[in-house]
GROMACS .gro file of C-alpha atoms in nm:
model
  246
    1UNK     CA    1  -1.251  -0.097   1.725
    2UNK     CA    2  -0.931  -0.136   1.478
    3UNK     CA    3  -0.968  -0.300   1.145
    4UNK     CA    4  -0.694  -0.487   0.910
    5UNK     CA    5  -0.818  -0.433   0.534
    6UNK     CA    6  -0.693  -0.559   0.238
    7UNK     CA    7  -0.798  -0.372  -0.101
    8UNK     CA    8  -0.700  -0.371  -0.443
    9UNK     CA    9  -0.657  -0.006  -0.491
   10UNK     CA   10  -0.703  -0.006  -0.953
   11UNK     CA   11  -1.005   0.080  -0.958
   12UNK     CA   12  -1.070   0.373  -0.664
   13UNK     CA   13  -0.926   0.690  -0.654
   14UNK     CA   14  -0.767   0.625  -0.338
   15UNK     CA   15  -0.852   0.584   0.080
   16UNK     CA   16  -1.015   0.902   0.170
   17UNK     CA   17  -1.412   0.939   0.039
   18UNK     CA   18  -1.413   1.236  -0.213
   19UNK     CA   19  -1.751   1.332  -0.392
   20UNK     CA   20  -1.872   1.157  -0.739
   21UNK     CA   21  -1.528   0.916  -0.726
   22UNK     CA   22  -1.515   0.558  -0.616
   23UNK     CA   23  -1.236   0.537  -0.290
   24UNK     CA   24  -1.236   0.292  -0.071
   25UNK     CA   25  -1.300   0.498   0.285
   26UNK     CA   26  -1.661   0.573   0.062
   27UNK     CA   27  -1.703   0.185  -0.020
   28UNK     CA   28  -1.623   0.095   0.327
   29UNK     CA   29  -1.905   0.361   0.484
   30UNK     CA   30  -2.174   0.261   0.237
   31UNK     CA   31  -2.138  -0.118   0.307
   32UNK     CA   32  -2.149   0.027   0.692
   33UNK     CA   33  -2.481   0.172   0.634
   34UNK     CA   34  -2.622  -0.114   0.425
   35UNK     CA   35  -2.638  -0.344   0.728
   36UNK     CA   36  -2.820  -0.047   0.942
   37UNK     CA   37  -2.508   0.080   1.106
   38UNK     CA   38  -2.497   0.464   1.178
   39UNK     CA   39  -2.318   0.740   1.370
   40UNK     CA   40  -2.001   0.586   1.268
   41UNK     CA   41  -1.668   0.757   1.214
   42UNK     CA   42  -1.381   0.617   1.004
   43UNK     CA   43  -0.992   0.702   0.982
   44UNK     CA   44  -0.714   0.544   0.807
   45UNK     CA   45  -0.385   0.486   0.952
   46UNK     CA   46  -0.223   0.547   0.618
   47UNK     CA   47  -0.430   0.771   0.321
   48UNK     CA   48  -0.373   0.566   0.038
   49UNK     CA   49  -0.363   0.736  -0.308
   50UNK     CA   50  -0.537   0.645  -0.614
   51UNK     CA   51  -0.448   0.263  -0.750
   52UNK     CA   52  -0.273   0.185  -0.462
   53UNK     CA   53  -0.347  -0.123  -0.317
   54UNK     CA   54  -0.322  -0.272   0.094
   55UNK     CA   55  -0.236  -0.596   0.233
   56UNK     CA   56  -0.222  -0.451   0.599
   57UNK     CA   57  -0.417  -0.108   0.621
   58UNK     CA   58  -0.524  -0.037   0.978
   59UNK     CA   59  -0.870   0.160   1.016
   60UNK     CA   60  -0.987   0.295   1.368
   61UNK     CA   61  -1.393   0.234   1.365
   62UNK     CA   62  -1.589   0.411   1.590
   63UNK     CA   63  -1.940   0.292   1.593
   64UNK     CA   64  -2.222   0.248   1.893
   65UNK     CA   65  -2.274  -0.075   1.851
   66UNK     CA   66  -2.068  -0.420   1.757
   67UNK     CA   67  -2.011  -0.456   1.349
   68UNK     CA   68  -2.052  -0.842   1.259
   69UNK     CA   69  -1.753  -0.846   1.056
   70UNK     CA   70  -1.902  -1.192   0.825
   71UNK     CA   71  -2.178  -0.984   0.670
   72UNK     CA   72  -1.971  -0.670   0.619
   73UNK     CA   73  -1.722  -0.876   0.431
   74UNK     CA   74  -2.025  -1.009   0.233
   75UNK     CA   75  -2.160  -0.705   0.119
   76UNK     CA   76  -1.831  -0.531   0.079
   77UNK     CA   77  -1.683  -0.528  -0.305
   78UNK     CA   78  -1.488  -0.832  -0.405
   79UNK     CA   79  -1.170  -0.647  -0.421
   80UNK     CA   80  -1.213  -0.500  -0.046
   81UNK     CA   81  -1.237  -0.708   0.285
   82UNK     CA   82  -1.181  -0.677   0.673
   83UNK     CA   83  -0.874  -0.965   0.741
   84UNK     CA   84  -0.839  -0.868   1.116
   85UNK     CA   85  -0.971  -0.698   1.381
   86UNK     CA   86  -0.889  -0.587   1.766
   87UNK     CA   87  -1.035  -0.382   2.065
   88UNK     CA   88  -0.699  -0.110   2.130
   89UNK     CA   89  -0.417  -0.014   1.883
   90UNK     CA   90  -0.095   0.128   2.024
   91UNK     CA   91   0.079   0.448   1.818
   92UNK     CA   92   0.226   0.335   1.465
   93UNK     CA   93   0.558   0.145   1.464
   94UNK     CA   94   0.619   0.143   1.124
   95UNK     CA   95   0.473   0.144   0.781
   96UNK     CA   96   0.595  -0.114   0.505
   97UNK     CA   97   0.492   0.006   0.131
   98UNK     CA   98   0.618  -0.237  -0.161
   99UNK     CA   99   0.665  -0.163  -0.480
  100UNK     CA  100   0.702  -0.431  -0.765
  101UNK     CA  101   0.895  -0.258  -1.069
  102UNK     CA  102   0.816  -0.492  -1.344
  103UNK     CA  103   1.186  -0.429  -1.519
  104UNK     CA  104   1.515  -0.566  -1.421
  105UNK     CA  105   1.784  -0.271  -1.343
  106UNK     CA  106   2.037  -0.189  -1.573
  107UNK     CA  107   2.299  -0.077  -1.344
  108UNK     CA  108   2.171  -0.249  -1.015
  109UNK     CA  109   2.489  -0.133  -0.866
  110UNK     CA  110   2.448   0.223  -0.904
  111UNK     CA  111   2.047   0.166  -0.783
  112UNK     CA  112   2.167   0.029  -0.445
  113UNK     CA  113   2.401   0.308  -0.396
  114UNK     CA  114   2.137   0.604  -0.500
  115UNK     CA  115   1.853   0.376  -0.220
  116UNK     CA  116   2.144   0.401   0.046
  117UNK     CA  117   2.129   0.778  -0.025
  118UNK     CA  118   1.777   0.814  -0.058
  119UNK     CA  119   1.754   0.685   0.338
  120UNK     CA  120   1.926   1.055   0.421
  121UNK     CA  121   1.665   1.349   0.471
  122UNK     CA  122   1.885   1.589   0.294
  123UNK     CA  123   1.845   1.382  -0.001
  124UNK     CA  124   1.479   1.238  -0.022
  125UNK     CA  125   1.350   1.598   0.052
  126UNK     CA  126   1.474   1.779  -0.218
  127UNK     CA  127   1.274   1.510  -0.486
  128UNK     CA  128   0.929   1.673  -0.371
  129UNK     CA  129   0.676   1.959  -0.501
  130UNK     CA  130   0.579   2.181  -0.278
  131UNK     CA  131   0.264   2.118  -0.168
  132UNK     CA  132   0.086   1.841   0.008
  133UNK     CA  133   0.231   1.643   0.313
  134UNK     CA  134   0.581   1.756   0.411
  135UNK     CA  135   0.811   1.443   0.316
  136UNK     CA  136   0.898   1.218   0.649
  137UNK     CA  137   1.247   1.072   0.706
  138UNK     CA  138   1.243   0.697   0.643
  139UNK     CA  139   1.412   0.426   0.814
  140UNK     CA  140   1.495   0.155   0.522
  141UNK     CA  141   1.469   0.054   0.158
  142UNK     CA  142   1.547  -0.290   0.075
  143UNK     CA  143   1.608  -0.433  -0.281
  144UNK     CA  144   1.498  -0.784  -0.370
  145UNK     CA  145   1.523  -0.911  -0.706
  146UNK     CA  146   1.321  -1.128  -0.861
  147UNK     CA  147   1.320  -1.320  -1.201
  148UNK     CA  148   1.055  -1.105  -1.393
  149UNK     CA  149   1.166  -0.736  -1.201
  150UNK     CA  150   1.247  -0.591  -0.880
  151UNK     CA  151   1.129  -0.529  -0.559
  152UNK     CA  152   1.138  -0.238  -0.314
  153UNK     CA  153   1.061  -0.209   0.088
  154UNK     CA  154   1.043   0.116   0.227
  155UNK     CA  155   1.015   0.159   0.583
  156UNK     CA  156   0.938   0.453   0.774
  157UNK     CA  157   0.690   0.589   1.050
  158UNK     CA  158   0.460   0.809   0.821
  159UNK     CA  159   0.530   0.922   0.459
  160UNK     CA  160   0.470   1.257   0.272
  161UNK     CA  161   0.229   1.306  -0.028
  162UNK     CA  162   0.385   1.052  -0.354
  163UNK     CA  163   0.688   0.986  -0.143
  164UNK     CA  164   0.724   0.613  -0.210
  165UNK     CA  165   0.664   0.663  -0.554
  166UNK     CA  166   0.930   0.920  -0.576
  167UNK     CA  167   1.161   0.714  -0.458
  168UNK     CA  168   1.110   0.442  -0.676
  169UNK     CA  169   1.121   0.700  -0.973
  170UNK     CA  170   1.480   0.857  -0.845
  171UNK     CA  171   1.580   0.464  -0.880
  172UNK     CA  172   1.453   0.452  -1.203
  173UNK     CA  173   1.610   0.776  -1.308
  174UNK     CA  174   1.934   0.622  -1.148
  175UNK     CA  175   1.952   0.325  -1.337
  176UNK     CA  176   1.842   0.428  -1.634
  177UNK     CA  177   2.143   0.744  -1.674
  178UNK     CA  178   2.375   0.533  -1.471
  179UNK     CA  179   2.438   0.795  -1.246
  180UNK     CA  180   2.455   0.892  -0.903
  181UNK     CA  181   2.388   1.233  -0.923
  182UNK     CA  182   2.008   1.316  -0.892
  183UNK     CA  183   1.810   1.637  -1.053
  184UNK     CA  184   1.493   1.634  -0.901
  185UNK     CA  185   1.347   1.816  -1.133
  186UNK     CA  186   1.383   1.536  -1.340
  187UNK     CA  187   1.251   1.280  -1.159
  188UNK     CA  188   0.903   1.166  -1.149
  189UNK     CA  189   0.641   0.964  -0.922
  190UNK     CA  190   0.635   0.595  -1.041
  191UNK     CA  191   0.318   0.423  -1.178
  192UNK     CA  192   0.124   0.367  -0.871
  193UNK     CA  193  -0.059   0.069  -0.999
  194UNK     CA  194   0.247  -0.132  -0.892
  195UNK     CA  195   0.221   0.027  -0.495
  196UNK     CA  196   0.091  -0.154  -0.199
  197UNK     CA  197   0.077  -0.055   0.169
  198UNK     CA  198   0.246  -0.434   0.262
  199UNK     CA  199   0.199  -0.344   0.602
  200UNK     CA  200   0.129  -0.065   0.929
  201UNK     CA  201   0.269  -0.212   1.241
  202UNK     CA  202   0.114  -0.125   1.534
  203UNK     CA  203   0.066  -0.230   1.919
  204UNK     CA  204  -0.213  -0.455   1.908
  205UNK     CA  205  -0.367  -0.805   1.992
  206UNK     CA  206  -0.501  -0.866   1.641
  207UNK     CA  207  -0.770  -1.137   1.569
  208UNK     CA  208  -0.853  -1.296   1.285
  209UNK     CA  209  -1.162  -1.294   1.028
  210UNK     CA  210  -1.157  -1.582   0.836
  211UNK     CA  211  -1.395  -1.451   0.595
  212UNK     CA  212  -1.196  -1.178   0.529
  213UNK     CA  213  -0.889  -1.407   0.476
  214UNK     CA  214  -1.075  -1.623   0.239
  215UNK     CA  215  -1.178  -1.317   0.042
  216UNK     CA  216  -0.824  -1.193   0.004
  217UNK     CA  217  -0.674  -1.456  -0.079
  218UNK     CA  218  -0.965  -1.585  -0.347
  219UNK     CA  219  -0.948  -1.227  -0.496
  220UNK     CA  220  -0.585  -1.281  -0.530
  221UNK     CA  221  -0.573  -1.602  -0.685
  222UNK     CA  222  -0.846  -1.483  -0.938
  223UNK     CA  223  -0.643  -1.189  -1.005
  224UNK     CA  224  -0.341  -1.453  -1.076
  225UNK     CA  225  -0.566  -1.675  -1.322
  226UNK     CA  226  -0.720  -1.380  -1.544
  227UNK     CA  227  -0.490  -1.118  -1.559
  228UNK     CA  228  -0.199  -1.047  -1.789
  229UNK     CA  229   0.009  -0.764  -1.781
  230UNK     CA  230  -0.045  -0.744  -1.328
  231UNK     CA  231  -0.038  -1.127  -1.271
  232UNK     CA  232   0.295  -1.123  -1.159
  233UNK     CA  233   0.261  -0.838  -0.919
  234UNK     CA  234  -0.048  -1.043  -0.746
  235UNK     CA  235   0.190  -1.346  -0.727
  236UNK     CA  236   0.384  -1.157  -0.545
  237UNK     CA  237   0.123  -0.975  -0.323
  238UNK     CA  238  -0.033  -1.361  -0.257
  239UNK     CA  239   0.333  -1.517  -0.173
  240UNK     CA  240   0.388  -1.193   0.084
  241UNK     CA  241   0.025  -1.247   0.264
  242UNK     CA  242   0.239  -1.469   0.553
  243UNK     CA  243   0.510  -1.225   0.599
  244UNK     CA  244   0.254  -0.946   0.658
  245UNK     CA  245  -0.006  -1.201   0.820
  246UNK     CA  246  -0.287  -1.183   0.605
   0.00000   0.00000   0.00000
C-alpha cells in the first residue's frame, strides 16, 4: 500500500531511520510495531533531510496484513500523520519542495534572473560538493512574494543531496551582492528549517484519512497560535494544504 504523510521535520534528523537519532522513517516503524504489525518494509519516495518538513510525502508500505490507518494516526507523534492512502502508485511525476525565505529581496530583479539560470544543468551543477546524490536537472522555480518574505517552488523529477537548499542560497547570494555572476564556492545550503516537500505527484487513486487530515491541520493551527519566530511559515504551509490536497 502507498501512504500520503505529513510531518513537521524540526525536531528529527530527517526521513531515513539512523541509529540513536529521532527521523521520521524510525517514528513511523515503531508506531508500526506498537499496534502488533511486523515483517513490514518502508521506503520514501523522497529522503527528506534533517528539519525538513512534508505536506505530501509518498511512502510505499509493504506489510502482510491491512494497517488500520485511525489507530496508527493515534499513536503516531503529534507532529506526524498518514493524510492519504491508495492500493498502486504509478512512477513519480514530479516533486514540489517550497521554501519560505523569511526576508524580502533586495534586488528581486536580479533574483528572478539568477532562478531562470539556475533551471539550466550547466549552472545548478556546478553549486554542489562532491559527494552524496549527483544533482538532477529541474524543471521550474517559481517566485511568489509575500508581505512578510518570499516564496520559492522548485519542480523537478528527483533532486540531489541539499539541492533545493542550494538553490535558495545562490538566490540569496544573488540578491544580497546584486549580481549575476555566481562563485559556488561561495554559496551555501539555506536554513532547512524553512524547507518542505509541498508535494510528490504520482499516478494514483488516492483516498482520504480523515484522521490524518484533522491531525495536520490541528498541528498546524497550534503551530500558528504558539509559535513566534516560524508562525508565519505554518500560515503558509496551512493556506497551501488545498493546493497540495491535504
Amino acid at each position: 500500500m502507498f501512504l500520503r504523510m505529513f510531518y513537521d521535520g524540526s525536531k528529527y534528523r530527517g526521513w531515513s531511520k539512523q541509529p540513536h537519532v529521532p527521523t521520521v522513517q524510525g517514528v513511523l516503524e515503531s508506531s508500526l510495531s506498537k499496534l502488533g504489525y511486523s515483517h513490514f518494509h518502508v521506503k520514501a519516495f523522497s529522503r527528506t533531510d534533517a528539519c525538513v518538513s512534508a505536506l505530501g510525502q509518498v511512502v510505499y508500505l509493504t506489510v502482510p496484513r491491512k494497517v488500520m490507518l485511525a489507530p496508527l494516526n493515534r499513536v503516531l507523534p503529534e507532529d506526524v500523520a498518514v493524510t492519504h492512502t491508495a492500493e498502486a502508485a504509478g512512477r513519480v511525476v514530479e516533486k514540489v519542495y517550497v521554501y519560505f525565505y523569511p526576508r524580502k529581496w533586495t534586488n528581486p530583479a536580479t533574483v528572478r534572473a539568477v532562478a531562470k539560470e539556475l533551471e539550466k544543468p550547466d549552472l545548478s551543477g556546478k553549486l554542489f560538493r562532491k559527494g552524496g546524490s549527483t544533482p538532477k536537472e529541474i524543471s521550474g522555480i517559481e517566485l511568489h512574494h509575500l508581505t512578510h518574505g518570499e516564496l520559492v517552488y522548485v519542480h523537478g523529477k528527483g533532486f540531489g543531496y541539499e539541492q533545493v537548499r542550494r538553490i535558495v542560497g545562490a538566490l540569496e547570494y544573488a540578491d544580497r551582492r546584486a549580481t549575476h555572476r555566481l562563485e559556488p564556492a561561495q554559496v551555501r545550503p539555506a536554513d532547512p528549517c524553512w524547507l518542505a516537500l509541498a508535494d510528490v505527484k504520482v499516478d494514483a487513486r488516492w483516498s482520504a484519512v480523515p484522521s490524518g487530515i484533522e491531525k495536520a491541520k490541528d498541528y498546524m493551527k497550534k503551530r500558528i497560535w504558539y509559535a513566534t519566530v516560524s508562525r508565519t511559515r505554518w500560515n503558509i504551509l496551512f493556506r497551501l494544504c488545498d493546493r497540495f490536497q491535504v
